[in-house]
Structure formats: structure tokens, C-alpha cells
Amino acid sequence: CGKRAGSYHLMVVRPSNARGVGGDVVWCDNKFQCMEEISLSGVIYEVSPEALEHSLEERGWTKNRQKIIVAEFQHKLIAKFGDLPSAWRKGFDGDRSGLINFTRFSDGCRAAGYNGNVSRLWDMLDVDRSGEISLNEFGVELGEVDVDSLLQVESRTSE
């Protein structure tokens, strides 16, 4: 059962607001023994036709905003753990696999005391949209904020 070829179980995936995003996987048959490891090969779901009008590739922030948000997150981790590699090992990649998924990322953010928008931050860091973040993506150096472009935006909004 579970890992053996040909096994299957009835499961339901439903939205969850526990972290503001995501969902729960609920075991719905009587075969669960609490001793199994499961792997999902995929989830099929139906969405509203209106949802298909929106691109998953659109990112609603500027480069400056991304630099500011990622830098604030990294500074928070450095204050708590001393440096980013220590934060990665102690707070996020406990099993030393070299990659973390969104669940482990959001758990690590919570444990580190990060109060920002975890989903947006994940999207900013998972640039290749692989669904996993490596230490290189986690510790990305985005450079300095372009102050000139910020001043141009401020001058346009004050007119």
C-alpha cells in the first residue's frame, strides 16, 4: 500500500486559509495506517473560465520593489541566524536536500518571524518557477535600489 506499485487511495485537495494561500490534502478512505509515505503524481482540478484569462507569468512589481522586499527578508534572516547559509540550513533546509518547496519555505518564514507576504516573496525568489528554491535563489543578490527611478516616480505622483 502507498509505495507499492499499483496502490492508490482516495484523497481530496481543498483550499486552505491557514497560511493565507495553499490547500490541504485530506485522506478520504479507510486504508490509511499512519505508517505510509505517499507521493502525489499530480493533482487535477477545475478552474473558472475567468481564471484562465490571467497569466501566471505576470509579476505585479517593479525591480526596485523586488530588491527592497528581498533585501528586507534577507536582513531579517541575517539578524536571526547570523548569515544566509546558516538561515538556509537551520530554518529552511533541515533535511539538507538542497531544495525547499513552498510549504517548507512558508514554515521557515514563520519560524524566522517574517511577517511579509510569503507568497509574493516566494514568487520573487523562485525565478525559474520550478516550484523549489535552492540556496542560490534564496541568497540572490539583486543589487542596489535605483534611487533615480524612485525619485522620478515620486515627482510624477506629486504633480
mmCIF file with all atom_site columns, C-alpha atoms in Angstrom:
data_model
loop_
_atom_site.group_PDB
_atom_site.id
_atom_site.type_symbol
_atom_site.label_atom_id
_atom_site.label_alt_id
_atom_site.label_comp_id
_atom_site.label_asym_id
_atom_site.label_entity_id
_atom_site.label_seq_id
_atom_site.pdbx_PDB_ins_code
_atom_site.Cartn_x
_atom_site.Cartn_y
_atom_site.Cartn_z
_atom_site.occupancy
_atom_site.B_iso_or_equiv
_atom_site.pdbx_formal_charge
_atom_site.auth_seq_id
_atom_site.auth_comp_id
_atom_site.auth_asym_id
_atom_site.auth_atom_id
_atom_site.pdbx_PDB_model_num
ATOM 1   C CA . CYS A 1 1   ? 0.000   0.000  0.000   1.00 0.00 ? 1   CYS A CA 1
ATOM 2   C CA . GLY A 1 2   ? 1.224   3.576  -0.595  1.00 0.00 ? 2   GLY A CA 1
ATOM 3   C CA . LYS A 1 3   ? 4.690   2.894  -2.045  1.00 0.00 ? 3   LYS A CA 1
ATOM 4   C CA . ARG A 1 4   ? 3.868   -0.401 -3.733  1.00 0.00 ? 4   ARG A CA 1
ATOM 5   C CA . ALA A 1 5   ? 3.227   -0.278 -7.463  1.00 0.00 ? 5   ALA A CA 1
ATOM 6   C CA . GLY A 1 6   ? -0.456  -0.147 -8.296  1.00 0.00 ? 6   GLY A CA 1
ATOM 7   C CA . SER A 1 7   ? -1.596  1.178  -4.919  1.00 0.00 ? 7   SER A CA 1
ATOM 8   C CA . TYR A 1 8   ? -3.951  4.067  -4.729  1.00 0.00 ? 8   TYR A CA 1
ATOM 9   C CA . HIS A 1 9   ? -6.027  5.956  -2.189  1.00 0.00 ? 9   HIS A CA 1
ATOM 10  C CA . LEU A 1 10  ? -8.912  8.379  -2.355  1.00 0.00 ? 10  LEU A CA 1
ATOM 11  C CA . MET A 1 11  ? -7.755  11.871 -1.462  1.00 0.00 ? 11  MET A CA 1
ATOM 12  C CA . VAL A 1 12  ? -9.379  15.279 -1.662  1.00 0.00 ? 12  VAL A CA 1
ATOM 13  C CA . VAL A 1 13  ? -7.494  18.540 -2.196  1.00 0.00 ? 13  VAL A CA 1
ATOM 14  C CA . ARG A 1 14  ? -9.289  21.578 -0.828  1.00 0.00 ? 14  ARG A CA 1
ATOM 15  C CA . PRO A 1 15  ? -8.382  25.254 -0.377  1.00 0.00 ? 15  PRO A CA 1
ATOM 16  C CA . SER A 1 16  ? -6.976  26.278 2.985   1.00 0.00 ? 16  SER A CA 1
ATOM 17  C CA . ASN A 1 17  ? -6.584  29.683 4.567   1.00 0.00 ? 17  ASN A CA 1
ATOM 18  C CA . ALA A 1 18  ? -4.214  28.518 7.299   1.00 0.00 ? 18  ALA A CA 1
ATOM 19  C CA . ARG A 1 19  ? -1.307  30.397 5.701   1.00 0.00 ? 19  ARG A CA 1
ATOM 20  C CA . GLY A 1 20  ? -3.354  32.692 3.509   1.00 0.00 ? 20  GLY A CA 1
ATOM 21  C CA . VAL A 1 21  ? -2.722  30.505 0.460   1.00 0.00 ? 21  VAL A CA 1
ATOM 22  C CA . GLY A 1 22  ? -2.493  26.851 -0.469  1.00 0.00 ? 22  GLY A CA 1
ATOM 23  C CA . GLY A 1 23  ? -4.572  23.877 0.383   1.00 0.00 ? 23  GLY A CA 1
ATOM 24  C CA . ASP A 1 24  ? -4.928  20.689 2.366   1.00 0.00 ? 24  ASP A CA 1
ATOM 25  C CA . VAL A 1 25  ? -4.731  17.116 1.152   1.00 0.00 ? 25  VAL A CA 1
ATOM 26  C CA . VAL A 1 26  ? -7.277  15.017 3.028   1.00 0.00 ? 26  VAL A CA 1
ATOM 27  C CA . TRP A 1 27  ? -7.140  11.208 3.148   1.00 0.00 ? 27  TRP A CA 1
ATOM 28  C CA . CYS A 1 28  ? -10.685 10.018 2.456   1.00 0.00 ? 28  CYS A CA 1
ATOM 29  C CA . ASP A 1 29  ? -10.623 6.220  2.511   1.00 0.00 ? 29  ASP A CA 1
ATOM 30  C CA . ASN A 1 30  ? -10.262 3.717  5.310   1.00 0.00 ? 30  ASN A CA 1
ATOM 31  C CA . LYS A 1 31  ? -6.884  2.296  4.243   1.00 0.00 ? 31  LYS A CA 1
ATOM 32  C CA . PHE A 1 32  ? -4.673  4.906  5.929   1.00 0.00 ? 32  PHE A CA 1
ATOM 33  C CA . GLN A 1 33  ? -2.449  3.290  8.544   1.00 0.00 ? 33  GLN A CA 1
ATOM 34  C CA . CYS A 1 34  ? -0.397  6.378  9.582   1.00 0.00 ? 34  CYS A CA 1
ATOM 35  C CA . MET A 1 35  ? 2.716   4.395  8.662   1.00 0.00 ? 35  MET A CA 1
ATOM 36  C CA . GLU A 1 36  ? 2.932   5.208  4.985   1.00 0.00 ? 36  GLU A CA 1
ATOM 37  C CA . GLU A 1 37  ? 4.761   7.731  2.925   1.00 0.00 ? 37  GLU A CA 1
ATOM 38  C CA . ILE A 1 38  ? 2.801   8.973  -0.038  1.00 0.00 ? 38  ILE A CA 1
ATOM 39  C CA . SER A 1 39  ? 3.788   10.670 -3.255  1.00 0.00 ? 39  SER A CA 1
ATOM 40  C CA . LEU A 1 40  ? 1.313   12.523 -5.392  1.00 0.00 ? 40  LEU A CA 1
ATOM 41  C CA . SER A 1 41  ? 1.979   12.209 -9.082  1.00 0.00 ? 41  SER A CA 1
ATOM 42  C CA . GLY A 1 42  ? -0.323  15.099 -9.871  1.00 0.00 ? 42  GLY A CA 1
ATOM 43  C CA . VAL A 1 43  ? -3.478  16.941 -8.983  1.00 0.00 ? 43  VAL A CA 1
ATOM 44  C CA . ILE A 1 44  ? -6.234  17.663 -11.468 1.00 0.00 ? 44  ILE A CA 1
ATOM 45  C CA . TYR A 1 45  ? -8.610  20.470 -10.683 1.00 0.00 ? 45  TYR A CA 1
ATOM 46  C CA . GLU A 1 46  ? -11.180 22.578 -12.443 1.00 0.00 ? 46  GLU A CA 1
ATOM 47  C CA . VAL A 1 47  ? -10.989 26.363 -12.501 1.00 0.00 ? 47  VAL A CA 1
ATOM 48  C CA . SER A 1 48  ? -13.354 29.089 -13.513 1.00 0.00 ? 48  SER A CA 1
ATOM 49  C CA . PRO A 1 49  ? -13.015 30.174 -17.179 1.00 0.00 ? 49  PRO A CA 1
ATOM 50  C CA . GLU A 1 50  ? -12.323 33.716 -15.916 1.00 0.00 ? 50  GLU A CA 1
ATOM 51  C CA . ALA A 1 51  ? -9.180  32.467 -14.160 1.00 0.00 ? 51  ALA A CA 1
ATOM 52  C CA . LEU A 1 52  ? -7.728  31.377 -17.495 1.00 0.00 ? 52  LEU A CA 1
ATOM 53  C CA . GLU A 1 53  ? -7.708  34.998 -18.672 1.00 0.00 ? 53  GLU A CA 1
ATOM 54  C CA . HIS A 1 54  ? -4.876  35.809 -16.245 1.00 0.00 ? 54  HIS A CA 1
ATOM 55  C CA . SER A 1 55  ? -1.286  34.903 -16.971 1.00 0.00 ? 55  SER A CA 1
ATOM 56  C CA . LEU A 1 56  ? 0.752   33.096 -14.348 1.00 0.00 ? 56  LEU A CA 1
ATOM 57  C CA . GLU A 1 57  ? 3.810   34.784 -15.804 1.00 0.00 ? 57  GLU A CA 1
ATOM 58  C CA . GLU A 1 58  ? 2.729   38.334 -14.924 1.00 0.00 ? 58  GLU A CA 1
ATOM 59  C CA . ARG A 1 59  ? 4.525   39.773 -11.958 1.00 0.00 ? 59  ARG A CA 1
ATOM 60  C CA . GLY A 1 60  ? 2.998   42.891 -10.463 1.00 0.00 ? 60  GLY A CA 1
ATOM 61  C CA . TRP A 1 61  ? 6.079   44.601 -9.063  1.00 0.00 ? 61  TRP A CA 1
ATOM 62  C CA . THR A 1 62  ? 8.992   46.672 -10.224 1.00 0.00 ? 62  THR A CA 1
ATOM 63  C CA . LYS A 1 63  ? 12.638  45.604 -9.987  1.00 0.00 ? 63  LYS A CA 1
ATOM 64  C CA . ASN A 1 64  ? 13.095  48.179 -7.205  1.00 0.00 ? 64  ASN A CA 1
ATOM 65  C CA . ARG A 1 65  ? 10.214  46.747 -5.211  1.00 0.00 ? 65  ARG A CA 1
ATOM 66  C CA . GLN A 1 66  ? 11.660  43.249 -5.622  1.00 0.00 ? 66  GLN A CA 1
ATOM 67  C CA . LYS A 1 67  ? 15.090  44.442 -4.440  1.00 0.00 ? 67  LYS A CA 1
ATOM 68  C CA . ILE A 1 68  ? 13.586  46.114 -1.369  1.00 0.00 ? 68  ILE A CA 1
ATOM 69  C CA . ILE A 1 69  ? 11.369  43.170 -0.355  1.00 0.00 ? 69  ILE A CA 1
ATOM 70  C CA . VAL A 1 70  ? 14.054  40.503 -0.856  1.00 0.00 ? 70  VAL A CA 1
ATOM 71  C CA . ALA A 1 71  ? 16.670  42.632 0.948   1.00 0.00 ? 71  ALA A CA 1
ATOM 72  C CA . GLU A 1 72  ? 14.329  43.179 3.933   1.00 0.00 ? 72  GLU A CA 1
ATOM 73  C CA . PHE A 1 73  ? 13.707  39.422 4.115   1.00 0.00 ? 73  PHE A CA 1
ATOM 74  C CA . GLN A 1 74  ? 17.419  38.622 3.919   1.00 0.00 ? 74  GLN A CA 1
ATOM 75  C CA . HIS A 1 75  ? 18.285  41.227 6.574   1.00 0.00 ? 75  HIS A CA 1
ATOM 76  C CA . LYS A 1 76  ? 15.686  39.678 8.901   1.00 0.00 ? 76  LYS A CA 1
ATOM 77  C CA . LEU A 1 77  ? 17.293  36.257 8.415   1.00 0.00 ? 77  LEU A CA 1
ATOM 78  C CA . ILE A 1 78  ? 20.815  37.596 8.957   1.00 0.00 ? 78  ILE A CA 1
ATOM 79  C CA . ALA A 1 79  ? 19.688  39.278 12.194  1.00 0.00 ? 79  ALA A CA 1
ATOM 80  C CA . LYS A 1 80  ? 18.227  35.973 13.437  1.00 0.00 ? 80  LYS A CA 1
ATOM 81  C CA . PHE A 1 81  ? 20.750  33.430 12.104  1.00 0.00 ? 81  PHE A CA 1
ATOM 82  C CA . GLY A 1 82  ? 23.961  35.416 11.500  1.00 0.00 ? 82  GLY A CA 1
ATOM 83  C CA . ASP A 1 83  ? 24.181  34.818 7.737   1.00 0.00 ? 83  ASP A CA 1
ATOM 84  C CA . LEU A 1 84  ? 22.093  33.446 4.874   1.00 0.00 ? 84  LEU A CA 1
ATOM 85  C CA . PRO A 1 85  ? 23.749  29.982 4.643   1.00 0.00 ? 85  PRO A CA 1
ATOM 86  C CA . SER A 1 86  ? 23.057  29.439 8.366   1.00 0.00 ? 86  SER A CA 1
ATOM 87  C CA . ALA A 1 87  ? 19.465  30.602 7.908   1.00 0.00 ? 87  ALA A CA 1
ATOM 88  C CA . TRP A 1 88  ? 19.114  28.171 4.999   1.00 0.00 ? 88  TRP A CA 1
ATOM 89  C CA . ARG A 1 89  ? 20.438  25.205 6.994   1.00 0.00 ? 89  ARG A CA 1
ATOM 90  C CA . LYS A 1 90  ? 18.786  25.948 10.349  1.00 0.00 ? 90  LYS A CA 1
ATOM 91  C CA . GLY A 1 91  ? 15.494  27.496 9.297   1.00 0.00 ? 91  GLY A CA 1
ATOM 92  C CA . PHE A 1 92  ? 14.607  26.138 5.882   1.00 0.00 ? 92  PHE A CA 1
ATOM 93  C CA . ASP A 1 93  ? 16.572  23.141 4.558   1.00 0.00 ? 93  ASP A CA 1
ATOM 94  C CA . GLY A 1 94  ? 16.603  20.924 7.637   1.00 0.00 ? 94  GLY A CA 1
ATOM 95  C CA . ASP A 1 95  ? 16.959  17.697 5.656   1.00 0.00 ? 95  ASP A CA 1
ATOM 96  C CA . ARG A 1 96  ? 19.937  19.109 3.672   1.00 0.00 ? 96  ARG A CA 1
ATOM 97  C CA . SER A 1 97  ? 18.357  18.191 0.332   1.00 0.00 ? 97  SER A CA 1
ATOM 98  C CA . GLY A 1 98  ? 19.496  21.467 -1.225  1.00 0.00 ? 98  GLY A CA 1
ATOM 99  C CA . LEU A 1 99  ? 15.962  22.430 -2.291  1.00 0.00 ? 99  LEU A CA 1
ATOM 100 C CA . ILE A 1 100 ? 12.849  23.575 -0.471  1.00 0.00 ? 100 ILE A CA 1
ATOM 101 C CA . ASN A 1 101 ? 9.230   23.710 -1.579  1.00 0.00 ? 101 ASN A CA 1
ATOM 102 C CA . PHE A 1 102 ? 6.679   26.405 -0.745  1.00 0.00 ? 102 PHE A CA 1
ATOM 103 C CA . THR A 1 103 ? 5.454   24.636 2.404   1.00 0.00 ? 103 THR A CA 1
ATOM 104 C CA . ARG A 1 104 ? 8.931   24.426 3.898   1.00 0.00 ? 104 ARG A CA 1
ATOM 105 C CA . PHE A 1 105 ? 9.612   27.996 2.799   1.00 0.00 ? 105 PHE A CA 1
ATOM 106 C CA . SER A 1 106 ? 6.487   29.350 4.496   1.00 0.00 ? 106 SER A CA 1
ATOM 107 C CA . ASP A 1 107 ? 7.230   27.315 7.658   1.00 0.00 ? 107 ASP A CA 1
ATOM 108 C CA . GLY A 1 108 ? 10.765  28.758 7.705   1.00 0.00 ? 108 GLY A CA 1
ATOM 109 C CA . CYS A 1 109 ? 9.469   32.285 7.184   1.00 0.00 ? 109 CYS A CA 1
ATOM 110 C CA . ARG A 1 110 ? 7.072   31.879 10.087  1.00 0.00 ? 110 ARG A CA 1
ATOM 111 C CA . ALA A 1 111 ? 9.809   30.448 12.342  1.00 0.00 ? 111 ALA A CA 1
ATOM 112 C CA . ALA A 1 112 ? 12.107  33.351 11.399  1.00 0.00 ? 112 ALA A CA 1
ATOM 113 C CA . GLY A 1 113 ? 9.399   35.878 12.296  1.00 0.00 ? 113 GLY A CA 1
ATOM 114 C CA . TYR A 1 114 ? 8.916   37.163 8.750   1.00 0.00 ? 114 TYR A CA 1
ATOM 115 C CA . ASN A 1 115 ? 5.557   38.948 8.597   1.00 0.00 ? 115 ASN A CA 1
ATOM 116 C CA . GLY A 1 116 ? 5.517   39.962 4.936   1.00 0.00 ? 116 GLY A CA 1
ATOM 117 C CA . ASN A 1 117 ? 3.609   38.414 2.051   1.00 0.00 ? 117 ASN A CA 1
ATOM 118 C CA . VAL A 1 118 ? 5.210   34.955 1.829   1.00 0.00 ? 118 VAL A CA 1
ATOM 119 C CA . SER A 1 119 ? 3.533   34.074 -1.484  1.00 0.00 ? 119 SER A CA 1
ATOM 120 C CA . ARG A 1 120 ? 4.844   37.223 -3.170  1.00 0.00 ? 120 ARG A CA 1
ATOM 121 C CA . LEU A 1 121 ? 8.326   36.679 -1.718  1.00 0.00 ? 121 LEU A CA 1
ATOM 122 C CA . TRP A 1 122 ? 8.306   33.057 -2.925  1.00 0.00 ? 122 TRP A CA 1
ATOM 123 C CA . ASP A 1 123 ? 7.396   34.242 -6.414  1.00 0.00 ? 123 ASP A CA 1
ATOM 124 C CA . MET A 1 124 ? 10.223  36.784 -6.331  1.00 0.00 ? 124 MET A CA 1
ATOM 125 C CA . LEU A 1 125 ? 12.764  34.115 -5.345  1.00 0.00 ? 125 LEU A CA 1
ATOM 126 C CA . ASP A 1 126 ? 11.536  31.191 -7.483  1.00 0.00 ? 126 ASP A CA 1
ATOM 127 C CA . VAL A 1 127 ? 12.516  32.950 -10.691 1.00 0.00 ? 127 VAL A CA 1
ATOM 128 C CA . ASP A 1 128 ? 12.637  29.762 -12.790 1.00 0.00 ? 128 ASP A CA 1
ATOM 129 C CA . ARG A 1 129 ? 9.181   28.753 -11.473 1.00 0.00 ? 129 ARG A CA 1
ATOM 130 C CA . SER A 1 130 ? 10.386  25.244 -10.730 1.00 0.00 ? 130 SER A CA 1
ATOM 131 C CA . GLY A 1 131 ? 8.327   25.040 -7.534  1.00 0.00 ? 131 GLY A CA 1
ATOM 132 C CA . GLU A 1 132 ? 11.509  24.721 -5.500  1.00 0.00 ? 132 GLU A CA 1
ATOM 133 C CA . ILE A 1 133 ? 14.103  27.172 -4.245  1.00 0.00 ? 133 ILE A CA 1
ATOM 134 C CA . SER A 1 134 ? 17.818  26.439 -3.946  1.00 0.00 ? 134 SER A CA 1
ATOM 135 C CA . LEU A 1 135 ? 20.325  28.227 -1.711  1.00 0.00 ? 135 LEU A CA 1
ATOM 136 C CA . ASN A 1 136 ? 21.435  30.232 -4.766  1.00 0.00 ? 136 ASN A CA 1
ATOM 137 C CA . GLU A 1 137 ? 17.880  31.524 -5.350  1.00 0.00 ? 137 GLU A CA 1
ATOM 138 C CA . PHE A 1 138 ? 17.386  32.046 -1.604  1.00 0.00 ? 138 PHE A CA 1
ATOM 139 C CA . GLY A 1 139 ? 20.520  34.169 -1.259  1.00 0.00 ? 139 GLY A CA 1
ATOM 140 C CA . VAL A 1 140 ? 20.234  36.006 -4.554  1.00 0.00 ? 140 VAL A CA 1
ATOM 141 C CA . GLU A 1 141 ? 21.945  39.399 -4.680  1.00 0.00 ? 141 GLU A CA 1
ATOM 142 C CA . LEU A 1 142 ? 19.686  41.772 -6.593  1.00 0.00 ? 142 LEU A CA 1
ATOM 143 C CA . GLY A 1 143 ? 21.882  44.842 -6.318  1.00 0.00 ? 143 GLY A CA 1
ATOM 144 C CA . GLU A 1 144 ? 21.144  48.338 -5.165  1.00 0.00 ? 144 GLU A CA 1
ATOM 145 C CA . VAL A 1 145 ? 17.797  50.091 -5.476  1.00 0.00 ? 145 VAL A CA 1
ATOM 146 C CA . ASP A 1 146 ? 17.675  52.533 -8.396  1.00 0.00 ? 146 ASP A CA 1
ATOM 147 C CA . VAL A 1 147 ? 17.074  55.741 -6.446  1.00 0.00 ? 147 VAL A CA 1
ATOM 148 C CA . ASP A 1 148 ? 16.779  57.860 -9.606  1.00 0.00 ? 148 ASP A CA 1
ATOM 149 C CA . SER A 1 149 ? 13.778  55.871 -10.826 1.00 0.00 ? 149 SER A CA 1
ATOM 150 C CA . LEU A 1 150 ? 12.169  56.172 -7.387  1.00 0.00 ? 150 LEU A CA 1
ATOM 151 C CA . LEU A 1 151 ? 12.618  59.948 -7.476  1.00 0.00 ? 151 LEU A CA 1
ATOM 152 C CA . GLN A 1 152 ? 11.074  60.091 -10.962 1.00 0.00 ? 152 GLN A CA 1
ATOM 153 C CA . VAL A 1 153 ? 8.024   58.179 -9.760  1.00 0.00 ? 153 VAL A CA 1
ATOM 154 C CA . GLU A 1 154 ? 7.688   60.484 -6.731  1.00 0.00 ? 154 GLU A CA 1
ATOM 155 C CA . SER A 1 155 ? 7.925   63.619 -8.883  1.00 0.00 ? 155 SER A CA 1
ATOM 156 C CA . ARG A 1 156 ? 5.249   62.300 -11.276 1.00 0.00 ? 156 ARG A CA 1
ATOM 157 C CA . THR A 1 157 ? 2.851   61.470 -8.416  1.00 0.00 ? 157 THR A CA 1
ATOM 158 C CA . SER A 1 158 ? 3.315   64.864 -6.712  1.00 0.00 ? 158 SER A CA 1
ATOM 159 C CA . GLU A 1 159 ? 2.430   66.826 -9.865  1.00 0.00 ? 159 GLU A CA 1
#
